[in-house]
Coordinates of C-alpha atoms in Angstrom, one line a residue:
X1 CA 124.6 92.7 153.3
X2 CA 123.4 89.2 152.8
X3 CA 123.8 87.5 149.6
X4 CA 120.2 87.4 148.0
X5 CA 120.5 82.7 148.0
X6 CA 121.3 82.7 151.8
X7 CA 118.7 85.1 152.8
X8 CA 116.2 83.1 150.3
X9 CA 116.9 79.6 152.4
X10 CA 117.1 81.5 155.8
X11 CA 113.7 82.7 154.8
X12 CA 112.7 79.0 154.0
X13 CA 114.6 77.2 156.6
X14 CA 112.8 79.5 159.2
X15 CA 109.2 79.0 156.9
X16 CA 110.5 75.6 157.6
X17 CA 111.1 75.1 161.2
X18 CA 107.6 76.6 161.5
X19 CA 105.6 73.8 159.8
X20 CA 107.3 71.3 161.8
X21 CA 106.8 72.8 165.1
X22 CA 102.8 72.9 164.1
X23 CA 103.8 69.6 162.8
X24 CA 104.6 68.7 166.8
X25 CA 101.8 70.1 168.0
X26 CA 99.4 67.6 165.5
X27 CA 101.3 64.3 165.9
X28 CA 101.7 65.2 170.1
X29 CA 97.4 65.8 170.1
X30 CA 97.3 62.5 168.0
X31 CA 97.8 60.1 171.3
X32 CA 95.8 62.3 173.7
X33 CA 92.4 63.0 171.1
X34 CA 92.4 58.6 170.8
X35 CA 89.4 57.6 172.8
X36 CA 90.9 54.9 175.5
X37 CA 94.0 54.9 176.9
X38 CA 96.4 54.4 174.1
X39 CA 98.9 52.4 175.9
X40 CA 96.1 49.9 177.0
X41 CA 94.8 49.7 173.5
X42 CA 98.1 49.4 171.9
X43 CA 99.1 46.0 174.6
X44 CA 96.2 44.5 173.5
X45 CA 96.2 40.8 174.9
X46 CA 99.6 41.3 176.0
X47 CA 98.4 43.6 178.7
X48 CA 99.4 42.8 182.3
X49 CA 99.8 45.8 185.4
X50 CA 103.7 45.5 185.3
X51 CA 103.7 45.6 180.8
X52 CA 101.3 48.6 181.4
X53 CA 103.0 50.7 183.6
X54 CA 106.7 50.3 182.4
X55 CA 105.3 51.1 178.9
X56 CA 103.2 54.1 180.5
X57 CA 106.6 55.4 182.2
X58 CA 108.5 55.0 179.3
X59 CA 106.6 56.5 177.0
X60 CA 105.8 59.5 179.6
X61 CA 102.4 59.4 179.3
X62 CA 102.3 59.6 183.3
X63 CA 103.7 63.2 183.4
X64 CA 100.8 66.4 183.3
X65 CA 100.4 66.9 179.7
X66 CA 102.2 70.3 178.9
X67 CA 105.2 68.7 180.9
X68 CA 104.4 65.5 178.4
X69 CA 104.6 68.2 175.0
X70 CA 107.4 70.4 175.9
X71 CA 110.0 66.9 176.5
X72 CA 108.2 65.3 174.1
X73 CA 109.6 68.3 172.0
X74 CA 112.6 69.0 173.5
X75 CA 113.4 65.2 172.7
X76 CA 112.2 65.2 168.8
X77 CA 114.9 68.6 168.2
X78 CA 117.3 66.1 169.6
X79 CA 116.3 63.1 167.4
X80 CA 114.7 61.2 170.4
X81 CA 111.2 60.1 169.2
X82 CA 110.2 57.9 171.9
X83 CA 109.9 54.2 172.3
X84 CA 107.5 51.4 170.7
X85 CA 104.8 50.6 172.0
X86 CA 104.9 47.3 170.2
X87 CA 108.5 46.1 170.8
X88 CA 110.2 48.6 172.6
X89 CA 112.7 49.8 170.4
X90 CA 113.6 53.4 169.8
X91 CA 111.1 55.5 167.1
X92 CA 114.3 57.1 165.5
X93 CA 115.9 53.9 164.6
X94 CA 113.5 52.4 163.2
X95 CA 112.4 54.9 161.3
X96 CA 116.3 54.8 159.6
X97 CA 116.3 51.9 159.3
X98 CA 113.3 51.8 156.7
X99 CA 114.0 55.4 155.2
X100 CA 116.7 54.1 152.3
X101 CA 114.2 51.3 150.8
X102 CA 111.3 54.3 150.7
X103 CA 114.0 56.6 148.8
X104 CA 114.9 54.4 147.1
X105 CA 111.7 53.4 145.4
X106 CA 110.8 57.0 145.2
X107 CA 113.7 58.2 143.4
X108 CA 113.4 55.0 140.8
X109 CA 109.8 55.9 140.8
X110 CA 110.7 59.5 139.9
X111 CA 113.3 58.3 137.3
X112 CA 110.8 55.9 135.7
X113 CA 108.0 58.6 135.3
X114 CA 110.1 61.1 133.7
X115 CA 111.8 59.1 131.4
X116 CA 107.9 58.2 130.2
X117 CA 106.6 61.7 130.9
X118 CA 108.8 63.9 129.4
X119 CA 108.6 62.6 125.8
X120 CA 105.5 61.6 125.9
X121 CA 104.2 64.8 127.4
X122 CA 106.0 66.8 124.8
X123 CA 106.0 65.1 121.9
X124 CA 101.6 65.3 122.7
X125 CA 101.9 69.1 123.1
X126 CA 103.5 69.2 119.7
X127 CA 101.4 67.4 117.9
X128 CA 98.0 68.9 119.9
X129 CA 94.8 67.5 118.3
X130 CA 96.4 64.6 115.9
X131 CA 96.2 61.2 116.7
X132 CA 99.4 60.9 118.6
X133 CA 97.8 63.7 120.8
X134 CA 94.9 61.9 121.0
X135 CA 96.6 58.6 122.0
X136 CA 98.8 60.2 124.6
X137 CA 96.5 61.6 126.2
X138 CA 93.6 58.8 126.6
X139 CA 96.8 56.3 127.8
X140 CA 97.8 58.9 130.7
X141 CA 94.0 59.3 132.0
X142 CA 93.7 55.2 131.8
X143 CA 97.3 55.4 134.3
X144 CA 95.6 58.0 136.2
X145 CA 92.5 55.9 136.9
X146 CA 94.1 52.7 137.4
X147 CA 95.0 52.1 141.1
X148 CA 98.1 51.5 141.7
X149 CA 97.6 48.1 144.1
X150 CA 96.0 46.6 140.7
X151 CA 98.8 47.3 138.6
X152 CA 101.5 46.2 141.3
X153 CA 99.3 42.7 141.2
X154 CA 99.3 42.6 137.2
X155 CA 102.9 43.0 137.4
X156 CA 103.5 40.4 139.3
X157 CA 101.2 38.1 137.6
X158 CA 102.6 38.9 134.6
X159 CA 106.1 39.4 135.4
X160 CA 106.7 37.5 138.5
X161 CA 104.2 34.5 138.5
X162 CA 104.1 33.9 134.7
X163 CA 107.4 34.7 132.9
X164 CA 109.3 34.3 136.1
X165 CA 111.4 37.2 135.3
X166 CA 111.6 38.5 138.9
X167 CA 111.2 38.2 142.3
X168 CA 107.2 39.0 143.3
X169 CA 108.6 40.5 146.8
X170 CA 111.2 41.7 149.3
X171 CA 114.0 43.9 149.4
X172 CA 118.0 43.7 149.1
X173 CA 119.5 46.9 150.3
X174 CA 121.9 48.7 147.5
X175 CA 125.2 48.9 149.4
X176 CA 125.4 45.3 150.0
X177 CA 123.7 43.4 147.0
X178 CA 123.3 46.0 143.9
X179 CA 122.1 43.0 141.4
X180 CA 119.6 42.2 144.1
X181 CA 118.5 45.6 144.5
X182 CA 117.8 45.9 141.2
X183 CA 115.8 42.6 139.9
X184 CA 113.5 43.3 143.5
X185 CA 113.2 47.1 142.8
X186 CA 112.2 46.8 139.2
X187 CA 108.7 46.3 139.9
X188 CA 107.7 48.0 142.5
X189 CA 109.4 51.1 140.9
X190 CA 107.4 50.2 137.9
X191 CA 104.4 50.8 139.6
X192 CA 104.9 54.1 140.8
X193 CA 107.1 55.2 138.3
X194 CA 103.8 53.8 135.5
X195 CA 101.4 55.9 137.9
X196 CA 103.2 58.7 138.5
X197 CA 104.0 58.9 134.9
X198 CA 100.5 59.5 133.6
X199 CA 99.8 62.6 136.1
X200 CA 103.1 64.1 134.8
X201 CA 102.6 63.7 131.1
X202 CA 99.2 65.8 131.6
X203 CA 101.0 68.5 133.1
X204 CA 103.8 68.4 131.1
X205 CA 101.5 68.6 128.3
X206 CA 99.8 71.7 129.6
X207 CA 102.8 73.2 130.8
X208 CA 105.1 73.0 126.9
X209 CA 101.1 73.6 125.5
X210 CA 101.0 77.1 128.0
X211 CA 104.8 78.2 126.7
X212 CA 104.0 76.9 123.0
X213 CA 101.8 80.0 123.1
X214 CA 103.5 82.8 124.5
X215 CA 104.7 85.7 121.9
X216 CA 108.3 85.2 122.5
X217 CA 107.8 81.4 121.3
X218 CA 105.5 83.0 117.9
X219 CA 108.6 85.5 117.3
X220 CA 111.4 83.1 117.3
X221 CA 109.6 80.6 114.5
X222 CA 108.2 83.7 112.6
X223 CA 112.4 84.5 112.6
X224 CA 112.8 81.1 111.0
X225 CA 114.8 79.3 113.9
X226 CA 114.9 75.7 113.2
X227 CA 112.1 73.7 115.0
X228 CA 114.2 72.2 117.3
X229 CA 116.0 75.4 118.5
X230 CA 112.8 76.5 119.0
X231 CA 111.7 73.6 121.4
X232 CA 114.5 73.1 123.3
X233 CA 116.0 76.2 124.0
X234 CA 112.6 78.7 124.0
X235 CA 109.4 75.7 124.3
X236 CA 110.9 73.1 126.9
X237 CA 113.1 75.6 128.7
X238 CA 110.5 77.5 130.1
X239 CA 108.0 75.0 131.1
X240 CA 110.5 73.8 133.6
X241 CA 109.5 75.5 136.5
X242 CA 106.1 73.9 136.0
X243 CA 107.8 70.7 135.3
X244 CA 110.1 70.6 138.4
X245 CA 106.8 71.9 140.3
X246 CA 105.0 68.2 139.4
X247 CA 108.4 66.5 140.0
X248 CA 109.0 67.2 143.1
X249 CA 105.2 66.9 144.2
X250 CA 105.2 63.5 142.6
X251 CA 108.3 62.5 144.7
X252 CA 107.6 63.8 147.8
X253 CA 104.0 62.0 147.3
X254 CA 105.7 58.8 146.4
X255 CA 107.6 59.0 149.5
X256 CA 104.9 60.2 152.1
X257 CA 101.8 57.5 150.1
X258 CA 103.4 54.1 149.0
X259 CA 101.5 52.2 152.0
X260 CA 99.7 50.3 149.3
X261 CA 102.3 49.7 147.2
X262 CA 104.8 48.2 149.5
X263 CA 102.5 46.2 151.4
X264 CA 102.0 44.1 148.0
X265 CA 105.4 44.0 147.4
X266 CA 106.4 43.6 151.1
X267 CA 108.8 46.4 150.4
X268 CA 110.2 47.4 154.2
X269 CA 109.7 51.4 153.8
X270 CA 107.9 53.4 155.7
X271 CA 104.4 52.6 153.9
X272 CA 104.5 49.7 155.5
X273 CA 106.0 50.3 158.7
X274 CA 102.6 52.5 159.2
X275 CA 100.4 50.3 158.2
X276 CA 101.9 47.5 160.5
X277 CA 102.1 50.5 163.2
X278 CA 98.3 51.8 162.7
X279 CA 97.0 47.8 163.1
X280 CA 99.0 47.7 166.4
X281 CA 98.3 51.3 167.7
X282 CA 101.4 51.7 167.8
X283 CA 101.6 55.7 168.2
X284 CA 105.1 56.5 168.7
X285 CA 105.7 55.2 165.2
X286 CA 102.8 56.6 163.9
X287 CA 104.3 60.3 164.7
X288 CA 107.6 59.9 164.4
X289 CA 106.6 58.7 160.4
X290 CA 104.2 61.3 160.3
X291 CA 107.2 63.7 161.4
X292 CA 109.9 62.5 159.1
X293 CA 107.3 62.5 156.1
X294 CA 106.7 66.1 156.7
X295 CA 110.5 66.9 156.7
X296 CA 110.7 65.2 154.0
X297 CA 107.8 67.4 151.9
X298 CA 109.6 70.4 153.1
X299 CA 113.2 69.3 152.2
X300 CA 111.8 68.1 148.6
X301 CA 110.2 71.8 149.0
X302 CA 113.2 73.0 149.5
X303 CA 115.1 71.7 146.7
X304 CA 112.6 72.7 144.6
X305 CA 112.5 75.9 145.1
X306 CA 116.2 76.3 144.7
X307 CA 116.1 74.6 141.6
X308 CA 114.0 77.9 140.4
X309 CA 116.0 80.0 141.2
X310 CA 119.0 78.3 139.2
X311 CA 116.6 77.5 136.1
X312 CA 114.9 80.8 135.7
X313 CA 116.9 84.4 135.9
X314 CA 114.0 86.3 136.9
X315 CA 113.5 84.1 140.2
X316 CA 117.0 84.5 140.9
X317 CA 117.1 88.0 140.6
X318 CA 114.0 88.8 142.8

């Protein structure tokens, strides 16, 4: 019989495979529900018979359409996404080649966010109607409302264009200038990790606020455990699952929803290679970002729910 952890992630992997073959289906229907013929739209002024054709052949838009779905799907299982419609370079390389500065920014994001939203959202619960409460929790709805474009461009006025402190935009990769990396990440991972931050100290907030008042947590103070027994091993322990719940929906929204963000900070993720893609009609890129976005969600989905399973007992167990 199966261990109970492999037959969980066959169960997911399979939940998995599922959503991205509907996944297909969406992103395939995106070219063919356009209005026009997206291969004329997308030349534009470049058009000419011979562009139009080659491009039409290439991209297999000249095959009957369930011939078109069925390669188009065959392909994407074997990590063939198609062509550009723009340039002419493969879908699947391009889209590698801008996945690491998109991690990378979400996962500084992520790291920037907790390392405000943890304390803060915590040390608010504890405190829950004092002035520290009070204060905590009017900052995180003024993050929450601010949009995020503003506060990328009050960062660079500030930090960039006044103090001259760093660079306003660009990006170094890590592997090859690490000092680079850094001084052009700060920012930019400032402004999602400063956004992100005030949606996660709410819930973390609720979540140690939710645990704070459970009977278990009532019996171990009325046993006179020390109050910071009490928060970290019975409080804070068992608001993780809500915690890592906000984590990885933060993360996997940082990664999928940055167009803004690295457009003002001409940060070469994916963001940005959509937005350049959706101004050109360029559909093959379009799908193949909206594809790798989705694996993405389910991967972070993934990991998330494995990380249940090793936090709480009772997860495990069922």
């Amino acid at each position: 019989m199966a261990h109970p952890i492999i037959r969980f992630l066959a169960r997911r992997l399979l939940y998995s495979l599922v959503v991205l073959l509907g996944v297909l289906v969406v992103v395939f229907a995106l070219v063919h529900l356009v209005p026009g013929d997206p291969v004329r739209i997308a030349l534009g002024t470049r058009y000419t018979p011979e562009a139009y054709y080659a491009l039409r052949s290439a991209s297999g838009l000249d095959r009957p359409v369930f011939e078109q779905f069925f390669g188009y799907v065959g392909s994407a299982l074997t990590g063939d996404l198609g062509v550009s419609f723009r340039n002419g370079d493969p879908v699947t390389v391009t889209l590698l080649d801008r996945l690491p500065a998109t991690v990378s920014l979400g996962i500084v994001g992520v790291v920037i966010a907790l390392t405000i939203a943890l304390p803060a959202g915590i040390w608010s619960a504890l405190r829950e109607g004092r002035i520290s409460d009070v204060i905590v929790r009017i900052t995180s709805q003024f993050g929450v409302s601010v949009p995020d474009f503003w506060l990328g461009i009050l960062l660079i006025g500030v930090f960039a264009s006044t103090l001259g402190w760093l660079p306003t935009s660009g990006y170094r990769p890590l592997v090859d200038d690490p000092a680079g990396w850094l001084r052009h990440i700060v920012l930019p991972g400032l402004t999602v990790g400063l956004v992100a931050a005030a949606i996660m100290t709410r819930y973390i907030r609720s979540a140690v606020l939710e645990v704070a008042s459970m009977g278990y947590v009532r019996t171990a103070r009325s046993k006179g455990l020390p109050p910071r027994v009490v928060m970290l091993r019975h409080t804070v322990r068992n608001a993780l699952i809500p915690i890592l719940t906000i984590t990885g929906i933060q993360l996997a929204t940082i990664l999928g929803g940055v167009i803004v963000v690295e457009v003002v900070f001409a940060w070469p993720g994916l963001g940005r290679l959509v937005y350049n893609a959706v101004a050109a009609r360029d559909y093959p890129i379009i799908q193949g970002a909206v594809l790798l976005i989705a694996a993405l969600f389910l991967l972070i989905n993934l990991v998330v729910d494995v990380l249940y399973a090793l936090v709480d007992p009772r997860i495990r167990l069922s």
